[in-house]
Structure formats: structure tokens, C-alpha cells
Tab-separated table of C-alpha atoms in Angstrom:
chain	number	residue	atom	x	y	z
A	1369	MET	CA	28.568	9.915	-16.596
A	1370	THR	CA	25.650	11.568	-14.789
A	1371	ALA	CA	26.430	9.595	-11.632
A	1372	LEU	CA	30.090	10.670	-11.769
A	1373	LEU	CA	29.156	14.340	-12.157
A	1374	THR	CA	26.705	14.033	-9.245
A	1375	ILE	CA	29.422	12.557	-7.010
A	1376	ILE	CA	31.875	15.329	-7.975
A	1377	ILE	CA	29.274	18.031	-7.226
A	1378	VAL	CA	28.465	16.480	-3.829
A	1379	LEU	CA	32.186	16.390	-2.971
A	1380	PHE	CA	32.613	20.058	-3.942
A	1381	VAL	CA	29.593	21.029	-1.815
A	1382	ALA	CA	30.986	19.056	1.145
A	1383	VAL	CA	34.385	20.774	0.790
A	1384	ALA	CA	32.703	24.189	0.566
A	1385	ILE	CA	30.689	23.527	3.752
A	1386	TRP	CA	33.834	22.351	5.535
A	1387	GLN	CA	35.668	25.553	4.531
A	1388	LEU	CA	32.726	27.710	5.690
A	1389	ILE	CA	32.794	25.976	9.086
A	1390	LYS	CA	36.535	26.681	9.406
A	1391	ILE	CA	35.970	30.335	8.522
A	1392	PHE	CA	33.176	30.573	11.100
A	1393	ASP	CA	35.401	29.019	13.797
A	1394	LEU	CA	38.193	31.486	13.009
A	1395	ALA	CA	35.723	34.390	13.210
A	1396	GLN	CA	34.832	33.339	16.763
A	1397	VAL	CA	38.414	33.632	18.006
A	1398	GLY	CA	38.560	36.269	20.748
A	1399	SER	CA	34.811	36.275	21.231
A	1400	THR	CA	33.584	36.382	24.804
A	1401	SER	CA	30.671	33.997	24.128
A	1402	SER	CA	30.697	30.924	26.368
A	1403	PRO	CA	29.948	27.417	25.075
A	1404	VAL	CA	27.783	26.914	28.172
A	1405	ALA	CA	24.159	27.916	27.687
A	1406	ASP	CA	22.905	30.674	29.995
A	1407	ASP	CA	19.342	31.592	31.028
A	1408	LYS	CA	18.869	33.675	27.893
A	1409	ASP	CA	19.854	30.770	25.634
A	1410	ASN	CA	17.604	28.344	27.505
A	1411	LYS	CA	14.673	30.755	27.359
A	1412	LEU	CA	15.158	31.220	23.614
A	1413	ASN	CA	15.290	27.455	23.045
A	1414	GLY	CA	12.185	26.981	25.192
A	1415	TYR	CA	10.202	29.461	23.105
A	1416	LEU	CA	11.539	27.871	19.919
A	1417	MET	CA	10.253	24.493	21.135
A	1418	MET	CA	6.774	25.969	21.647
A	1419	GLY	CA	6.997	27.660	18.245
A	1420	PHE	CA	7.882	24.364	16.612
A	1421	LEU	CA	4.949	22.701	18.404
A	1422	ALA	CA	2.619	25.331	16.950
A	1423	PHE	CA	4.209	24.759	13.534
A	1424	ILE	CA	3.516	20.983	13.788
A	1425	TYR	CA	-0.142	21.545	14.696
A	1426	ILE	CA	-0.674	24.184	11.999
A	1427	ILE	CA	0.855	21.949	9.303
A	1428	THR	CA	-1.303	19.029	10.499
A	1429	ILE	CA	-4.503	21.107	10.349
A	1430	LEU	CA	-3.630	22.519	6.918
A	1431	SER	CA	-2.800	19.037	5.610
A	1432	PHE	CA	-6.191	17.745	6.730
A	1433	TRP	CA	-7.941	20.801	5.314
A	1434	TYR	CA	-6.265	20.980	1.902
A	1435	LEU	CA	-4.912	17.471	1.312
A	1436	GLY	CA	-7.076	15.262	3.510
A	1437	ASP	CA	-9.486	12.870	1.824
A	1438	LEU	CA	-11.745	11.708	4.631
A	1439	PRO	CA	-12.675	9.045	5.368
A	1440	LEU	CA	-9.120	7.748	5.084
A	1441	MET	CA	-10.274	4.522	3.433
A	1442	SER	CA	-13.346	4.178	1.222
A	1443	ASN	CA	-14.808	2.475	-1.841
A	1444	ALA	CA	-13.913	-1.065	-0.799
A	1445	ALA	CA	-15.286	-3.554	-3.341
A	1446	SER	CA	-15.006	-6.792	-1.368
A	1447	GLU	CA	-16.988	-8.327	1.464
A	1448	HIS	CA	-14.129	-8.058	3.954
A	1449	GLY	CA	-13.026	-4.606	2.729
A	1450	PRO	CA	-15.091	-2.418	5.111
A	1451	GLY	CA	-13.836	-4.386	8.148
A	1452	LEU	CA	-10.230	-3.896	7.046
A	1453	ASP	CA	-10.874	-0.197	6.406
A	1454	ASN	CA	-12.411	0.125	9.856
A	1455	LEU	CA	-9.322	-1.425	11.447
A	1456	MET	CA	-7.101	1.007	9.541
A	1457	VAL	CA	-9.193	4.049	10.550
A	1458	ILE	CA	-9.211	3.012	14.231
A	1459	SER	CA	-5.422	2.537	14.163
A	1460	MET	CA	-4.863	5.934	12.524
A	1461	VAL	CA	-7.189	7.718	14.979
A	1462	ILE	CA	-5.387	6.189	17.975
A	1463	ILE	CA	-1.988	7.063	16.502
A	1464	PHE	CA	-3.154	10.650	15.841
A	1465	ILE	CA	-4.459	11.118	19.396
A	1466	VAL	CA	-1.312	9.667	20.979
A	1467	GLN	CA	0.943	11.720	18.706
A	1468	THR	CA	-0.960	14.938	19.497
A	1469	ILE	CA	-0.732	14.409	23.271
A	1470	THR	CA	2.886	13.208	23.395
A	1471	GLN	CA	4.157	15.969	21.106
A	1472	PHE	CA	2.466	18.564	23.307
A	1473	LEU	CA	3.976	17.081	26.497
A	1474	LEU	CA	7.429	16.782	24.911
A	1475	HIS	CA	7.588	20.402	23.744
A	1476	TYR	CA	5.739	21.932	26.706
A	1477	PHE	CA	7.978	20.194	29.255
A	1478	ALA	CA	11.052	21.335	27.328
A	1479	PHE	CA	9.723	24.892	27.690
A	1480	LYS	CA	8.452	24.714	31.292
A	1481	TYR	CA	11.483	22.930	32.717
A	1482	ARG	CA	14.140	24.781	30.762
A	1483	GLY	CA	17.403	25.420	32.538
A	1484	GLU	CA	17.438	28.429	34.863
A	1485	LYS	CA	20.121	29.621	37.224
A	1486	GLY	CA	19.488	28.313	40.728
A	1487	LYS	CA	16.806	25.846	39.672
A	1488	LYS	CA	17.422	22.213	40.638
A	1489	ALA	CA	15.640	19.225	39.118
A	1490	LEU	CA	13.567	17.021	41.407
A	1491	PHE	CA	14.903	13.475	41.161
A	1492	TYR	CA	12.678	10.393	41.419
A	1493	ALA	CA	14.427	7.084	41.950
A	1494	ASP	CA	11.183	5.399	40.863
A	1495	ASN	CA	7.439	5.956	40.814
A	1496	ASN	CA	5.411	2.764	40.684
A	1497	THR	CA	2.119	4.528	39.993
A	1498	LEU	CA	3.436	6.409	36.957
A	1499	GLU	CA	5.212	3.317	35.621
A	1500	PHE	CA	2.024	1.284	35.990
A	1501	ILE	CA	-0.028	3.914	34.148
A	1502	TRP	CA	2.302	4.339	31.177
A	1503	THR	CA	2.720	0.569	30.896
A	1504	ILE	CA	-0.866	-0.637	31.287
A	1505	ILE	CA	-2.436	1.892	28.884
A	1506	PRO	CA	-0.276	0.879	25.858
A	1507	VAL	CA	-0.728	-2.798	26.796
A	1508	ILE	CA	-4.534	-2.497	26.755
A	1509	VAL	CA	-4.634	-0.447	23.534
A	1510	LEU	CA	-2.167	-2.649	21.639
A	1511	ALA	CA	-3.795	-5.864	22.878
A	1512	GLY	CA	-7.166	-4.583	21.656
A	1513	LEU	CA	-5.760	-3.670	18.227
A	1514	ILE	CA	-3.898	-6.974	17.877
A	1515	ILE	CA	-6.897	-9.090	18.878
A	1516	TYR	CA	-9.190	-7.104	16.565
A	1517	GLY	CA	-6.611	-7.473	13.793
A	1518	LEU	CA	-6.354	-11.242	14.311
A	1519	PHE	CA	-10.125	-11.670	14.086
A	1520	THR	CA	-10.166	-9.534	10.930
A	1521	TRP	CA	-7.302	-11.545	9.426
A	1522	ASN	CA	-8.976	-14.862	10.241
A	1523	ASP	CA	-12.210	-13.691	8.603
A	1524	ILE	CA	-10.229	-12.904	5.458
A	1525	MET	CA	-8.006	-15.983	5.312
A	1526	ASN	CA	-10.392	-18.721	6.513
A	1527	ILE	CA	-12.115	-19.531	3.249
A	1528	ASP	CA	-15.155	-21.764	3.611
A	1529	GLU	CA	-14.781	-24.506	0.980
A	1530	ASP	CA	-18.468	-25.412	1.520
A	1531	GLU	CA	-19.443	-22.175	-0.219
A	1532	ASP	CA	-17.981	-23.635	-3.444
A	1533	PRO	CA	-15.724	-20.662	-4.235
A	1534	LEU	CA	-14.610	-19.972	-7.774
A	1535	VAL	CA	-11.012	-21.253	-8.014
A	1536	VAL	CA	-8.633	-19.055	-10.015
A	1537	GLU	CA	-4.871	-19.292	-10.367
A	1538	LEU	CA	-2.880	-16.066	-10.686
A	1539	TYR	CA	0.395	-16.708	-12.478
A	1540	ALA	CA	3.108	-14.041	-12.166
A	1541	GLN	CA	6.123	-13.600	-14.387
A	1542	GLN	CA	8.272	-10.676	-15.394
A	1543	PHE	CA	6.349	-8.537	-16.305
A	1544	ASN	CA	2.785	-9.738	-16.793
A	1545	TRP	CA	-0.026	-11.728	-15.223
A	1546	LYS	CA	-1.998	-14.724	-16.428
A	1547	ALA	CA	-5.177	-16.105	-14.864
A	1548	ARG	CA	-6.243	-19.767	-15.022
A	1549	TYR	CA	-9.768	-20.900	-14.202
A	1550	GLY	CA	-10.662	-24.411	-13.107
A	1551	GLY	CA	-13.211	-24.783	-15.895
A	1552	ALA	CA	-16.506	-26.631	-15.636
A	1553	ASP	CA	-15.304	-28.853	-12.761
A	1554	ASN	CA	-13.836	-25.827	-10.912
A	1555	VAL	CA	-10.668	-27.869	-10.247
A	1556	LEU	CA	-7.280	-26.632	-11.430
A	1557	GLY	CA	-5.073	-29.118	-13.190
A	1558	LYS	CA	-1.553	-29.781	-11.920
A	1559	ALA	CA	1.158	-27.438	-13.124
A	1560	ASN	CA	4.912	-27.000	-12.858
A	1561	VAL	CA	7.261	-24.501	-14.485
A	1562	ARG	CA	9.347	-27.438	-15.749
A	1563	LEU	CA	6.417	-28.405	-17.995
A	1564	ILE	CA	6.386	-25.084	-19.857
A	1565	ASP	CA	6.490	-25.799	-23.595
A	1566	LEU	CA	6.313	-22.682	-25.743
A	1567	ASP	CA	6.221	-24.732	-28.943
A	1568	ARG	CA	2.999	-26.320	-27.690
A	1569	ALA	CA	1.709	-22.968	-26.330
A	1570	ASN	CA	1.757	-24.417	-22.823
A	1571	ILE	CA	2.836	-21.133	-21.298
A	1572	LEU	CA	1.997	-21.935	-17.652
A	1573	GLY	CA	3.465	-25.437	-17.457
A	1574	VAL	CA	0.083	-27.137	-17.032
A	1575	ASP	CA	0.237	-30.943	-16.945
A	1576	GLU	CA	-1.220	-31.989	-20.298
A	1577	ASP	CA	-1.939	-35.524	-19.008
A	1578	ASP	CA	-3.980	-34.369	-16.001
A	1579	PRO	CA	-7.727	-34.913	-16.640
A	1580	ASN	CA	-8.552	-31.930	-14.420
A	1581	ALA	CA	-6.450	-29.672	-16.657
A	1582	GLN	CA	-8.289	-30.296	-19.902
A	1583	ASP	CA	-11.090	-27.804	-19.232
A	1584	ASP	CA	-8.891	-25.165	-17.586
A	1585	VAL	CA	-9.145	-21.696	-19.117
A	1586	ILE	CA	-6.108	-19.396	-19.392
A	1587	VAL	CA	-6.727	-15.672	-19.950
A	1588	THR	CA	-4.979	-12.306	-19.728
A	1589	GLU	CA	-8.022	-10.445	-18.371
A	1590	LEU	CA	-9.542	-11.420	-15.031
A	1591	HIS	CA	-13.345	-11.701	-14.849
A	1592	LEU	CA	-15.123	-12.246	-11.523
A	1593	PRO	CA	-18.840	-12.738	-10.777
A	1594	VAL	CA	-20.180	-10.322	-8.193
A	1595	GLY	CA	-21.311	-11.818	-4.895
A	1596	LYS	CA	-19.494	-15.144	-5.399
A	1597	PRO	CA	-16.512	-16.130	-3.213
A	1598	VAL	CA	-13.250	-16.423	-5.143
A	1599	LEU	CA	-10.255	-18.472	-4.030
A	1600	PHE	CA	-6.988	-17.407	-5.656
A	1601	LYS	CA	-4.046	-19.802	-5.954
A	1602	MET	CA	-0.859	-17.904	-6.751
A	1603	ARG	CA	2.369	-18.978	-8.435
A	1604	SER	CA	5.465	-17.177	-9.692
A	1605	GLN	CA	7.632	-18.278	-12.582
A	1606	ASP	CA	10.758	-16.296	-11.802
A	1607	VAL	CA	11.135	-13.851	-8.898
A	1608	LEU	CA	9.102	-12.712	-5.900
A	1609	HIS	CA	5.965	-10.864	-6.976
A	1610	SER	CA	2.989	-9.649	-4.963
A	1611	ALA	CA	-0.600	-9.819	-6.217
A	1612	TYR	CA	-2.189	-6.555	-5.113
A	1613	MET	CA	-5.840	-5.668	-5.788
A	1614	PRO	CA	-6.308	-2.371	-3.923
A	1615	HIS	CA	-10.073	-1.933	-4.269
A	1616	PHE	CA	-10.614	-5.455	-2.965
A	1617	ARG	CA	-8.201	-4.897	-0.052
A	1618	ALA	CA	-6.280	-7.998	-1.123
A	1619	GLN	CA	-2.552	-8.654	-1.327
A	1620	MET	CA	-0.499	-11.837	-1.234
A	1621	ASN	CA	3.063	-12.666	-2.250
A	1622	CYS	CA	3.630	-14.922	-5.253
A	1623	VAL	CA	6.677	-17.006	-4.346
A	1624	PRO	CA	8.675	-19.124	-6.820
A	1625	GLY	CA	8.455	-22.829	-5.966
A	1626	MET	CA	5.320	-22.661	-3.832
A	1627	VAL	CA	1.600	-21.901	-4.034
A	1628	THR	CA	0.080	-19.155	-1.876
A	1629	GLN	CA	-3.603	-18.311	-1.642
A	1630	PHE	CA	-6.014	-15.536	-0.814
A	1631	GLY	CA	-9.777	-15.244	-1.117
A	1632	PHE	CA	-12.487	-12.613	-1.149
A	1633	THR	CA	-16.023	-11.986	-2.348
A	1634	PRO	CA	-16.422	-9.049	-4.789
A	1635	THR	CA	-19.436	-6.905	-3.911
A	1636	VAL	CA	-19.407	-4.064	-6.455
A	1637	THR	CA	-19.419	-4.554	-10.217
A	1638	THR	CA	-17.138	-2.533	-12.463
A	1639	GLU	CA	-20.096	-0.605	-13.875
A	1640	GLU	CA	-21.409	0.207	-10.388
A	1641	MET	CA	-17.993	1.458	-9.264
A	1642	ARG	CA	-17.754	3.662	-12.356
A	1643	GLN	CA	-20.932	5.425	-11.186
A	1644	ASN	CA	-19.496	6.088	-7.718
A	1645	PRO	CA	-19.203	9.902	-7.215
A	1646	ASP	CA	-15.660	9.579	-5.807
A	1647	ILE	CA	-14.542	7.546	-8.823
A	1648	ILE	CA	-16.263	9.953	-11.232
A	1649	ASP	CA	-14.326	12.872	-9.697
A	1650	LYS	CA	-11.063	10.932	-9.821
A	1651	VAL	CA	-11.561	9.924	-13.463
A	1652	GLN	CA	-12.445	13.511	-14.395
A	1653	ASN	CA	-9.286	14.797	-12.717
A	1654	ILE	CA	-7.144	12.203	-14.509
A	1655	ASN	CA	-8.674	13.060	-17.878
A	1656	ASN	CA	-8.069	16.772	-17.293
A	1657	LEU	CA	-4.404	16.021	-16.643
A	1658	ARG	CA	-4.235	13.818	-19.728
A	1659	LYS	CA	-5.664	16.599	-21.892
A	1660	GLU	CA	-2.697	18.765	-20.900
A	1661	ARG	CA	-0.435	16.055	-22.366
A	1662	GLN	CA	-2.656	15.264	-25.335
A	1663	ALA	CA	0.035	15.514	-28.004
A	1664	GLU	CA	2.443	13.318	-26.053
A	1665	ILE	CA	-0.234	10.677	-25.355
A	1666	GLU	CA	-1.474	10.540	-28.939
A	1667	GLU	CA	2.096	10.321	-30.222
A	1668	ALA	CA	2.608	7.271	-27.991
A	1669	GLY	CA	-0.469	5.666	-29.559
A	1670	GLN	CA	-2.451	5.608	-26.307
A	1671	GLU	CA	-6.122	6.327	-25.716
A	1672	LEU	CA	-6.586	9.899	-24.569
A	1673	THR	CA	-9.646	9.243	-22.389
A	1674	TYR	CA	-9.136	7.203	-19.222
A	1675	GLU	CA	-11.898	4.888	-17.987
A	1676	PHE	CA	-11.922	3.318	-14.535
A	1677	ASP	CA	-11.139	-0.379	-14.203
A	1678	TYR	CA	-10.193	-2.559	-11.282
A	1679	LEU	CA	-6.559	-3.637	-11.575
A	1680	LEU	CA	-4.328	-6.444	-10.408
A	1681	LEU	CA	-0.913	-4.905	-9.709
A	1682	CYS	CA	2.476	-6.193	-8.643
A	1683	ASN	CA	3.450	-4.703	-5.272
A	1684	LYS	CA	7.013	-6.024	-5.135
A	1685	ILE	CA	9.832	-4.389	-7.070
A	1686	CYS	CA	10.498	-7.259	-9.477
A	1687	GLY	CA	12.568	-5.617	-12.202
A	1688	LYS	CA	12.808	-2.737	-14.650
A	1689	SER	CA	9.205	-2.991	-15.903
A	1690	HIS	CA	7.654	-3.630	-12.485
A	1691	TYR	CA	5.683	-0.370	-12.700
A	1692	ASN	CA	3.762	-1.656	-15.729
A	1693	MET	CA	2.941	-5.164	-14.452
A	1694	GLN	CA	-0.825	-5.115	-14.209
A	1695	MET	CA	-3.941	-6.929	-15.365
A	1696	LYS	CA	-7.460	-5.618	-15.861
A	1697	ILE	CA	-10.164	-7.011	-13.563
A	1698	ILE	CA	-13.824	-6.972	-14.558
A	1699	VAL	CA	-16.482	-7.653	-11.935
A	1700	GLU	CA	-19.825	-8.494	-13.531
A	1701	THR	CA	-23.058	-10.362	-12.955
A	1702	GLN	CA	-23.085	-14.162	-12.911
A	1703	GLU	CA	-24.901	-14.208	-16.266
A	1704	GLU	CA	-22.305	-11.945	-17.890
A	1705	PHE	CA	-19.504	-14.038	-16.413
A	1706	ASP	CA	-21.013	-17.290	-17.714
A	1707	ALA	CA	-21.449	-15.788	-21.184
A	1708	TRP	CA	-17.829	-14.588	-21.201
A	1709	MET	CA	-16.547	-17.970	-20.015
A	1710	LYS	CA	-18.349	-19.766	-22.878
A	1711	GLU	CA	-16.340	-17.657	-25.342
A	1712	GLN	CA	-12.972	-18.772	-23.937
A	1713	LYS	CA	-10.854	-21.652	-25.221
A	1714	THR	CA	-10.130	-24.538	-22.878
A	1715	PHE	CA	-6.547	-25.571	-22.236
A	1716	ALA	CA	-6.912	-28.719	-24.333
A	1717	ASN	CA	-8.103	-26.691	-27.330
A	1718	SER	CA	-5.423	-24.014	-26.983
A	1719	LEU	CA	-2.425	-26.292	-27.458
A	1720	ASN	CA	-0.559	-26.381	-30.779
């Protein structure tokens, strides 16, 4: 019903605008104004172009001053994070410089070379020097960014198996995440969605006959030891999901029917990140906003006070509860991780 009313209102507005245009056209009948722009019109448009240029620059400066949070990227919690942030900052700085220069030239030329009676444009059939300049500069800049980006990407994706990374499977389904560790042997057992047996509590379709699967550990909260490389193997049970861990600068699609992978080394524990001044300010701001909605939050049975945690999110729109598809990530010391792992049930002991 709401959609129907919206469509009707839009139609009425369109009809009203159409009628106003007709009235305006009728009001112009007998007017001596010419549809051809004269020097006065061109001069006005030229000054308007310069005014709009000033408006663009003023808005940009005010946005940086009031809304900017420099540096653009910060608080990376993975080994490769600062390199990725650096690439992003360099790209944004180049884009900002180019945009500033080109916008100035565009608007200034529109003002300087506005139409005037008796003025004729100078025509160039070609200019090899100019064409070389505006071709070679973008080629050099883009080539540099692409090559830098490829090296950064290779550093992220080329996981050294000799470092004995912790192997973890991230299993996506509408609308939650599961994590599966390789257990004592750090080798994941075989799995297939066709082997899912809810009566046996085999929720991930792990092969019960695979010896490597017996010591696997399935959890709903992801724990990672700080300073140790982690290799994620990703599967999806139903639709396309995307495992997104923003503080670790990590994202990879989870595709039904195939296994994708991504790896990183966490460098900042959860407790250390909670003491970060930027995070403290952010948490304080969130809690102030939550206090304004205290009654609503308590009525929903939620905790009033927010505490920072790393999160695994889904970054693909996968259905109606996509917004709430997340899993808590805890980065801790190796000793704390080992103690937590000893408390978990193995796959063999979790079956009914």
C-alpha cells in the first residue's frame, strides 16, 4: 500500500511540474528574449562557473575541517594492514590533487573563454606535444599505482606454508558464521554440504570417516593468537557471502561449491586495541548515543554499554538479515589461545 501511494504521489508531482512548464511557456509568448545567448548571458554563466568552483573548494575545505578524520586509514591490526593503508592514502592524495587541478582548469577556462561577440576560437588540428604530455603523465602515475598495488597484493596473498600458519575454516550460511580449526594436527578434515546431518549435529558437513577431521574444533567465536600467521579457508553453504574483517584489512568472497582463502598475521590483541585512544573515543561516542536510547535498548534485552571487539562481517547483501551476520573475533596471546582451545570439544566428541 505504501508503495502504491508513493507511486501516485510521484505521478501527481510529475503532472504538476509539467503543468508549471506549460504555464511558463505560455507566459513567454510575445517576449522579445532570444533563445540565443548574448554577451550578457555568457558573462553571467562565466561568473557562475567561477562561483561554483569556489563553492566546490569551500565545501571540500569544510568537509576536511569538520568531518575529516585524518589519517584516512588507521588502526590496522594485521601485518599487511599498514601497507594497504599506505596504498589507499597515496591513491586518495593523487586523486585529490588531480581533481583540484582539473576542476580549476575546467571552470576557469569556461570563464576565460566564454562567448563574446566578435571573438573567434583558435582551432588546432592537432598538437603532438600536448597529446604526449596528457598521455604520458597518466600512464606513469597509473603504472606506478598498479605495480605498487600488485606487489602489495602479492605480499598479502602469497602465504608462506613454511611458517606453519594456523589453519581455520570460515563457514558462511544465512545468516551466521562458524569457524573450524584443524585441531592438534592443524589439518582440516574433508567436508561437503551433502554430508550435513543435523540429527548427528554435523552442522558443517564434515566427513566423519576422515582421520584428519576427528580433532577438528567447531566454534561460533573466532580466537586468534597474536603474531602468528593465519590461513583462512572459506566455504558457503547457500549463497554468495563475503568474509570481511575491517581492522585486519581482509576480505574474501565465500562462494558456494568452492573453497577460497585469505591469510594475515594479527599484530594487535583485543585488549591492546581497546586501549587505543581512537577506539576509546569511538566507544565513548557510541555509549553516549546508546544512553539516549536507553529505554529502547533495555526493552529489547540488550546490554546498554558497548565494548569494542573485532568483528567478522558479511560484506555481500545475502538476504534480509545480512546486516546482522557477524561473528566476534578475539585476538589474544598464544598462552591464552592454547588455554581456550583446550576447553573446546573436538568434532568427534561433539557428534550425537
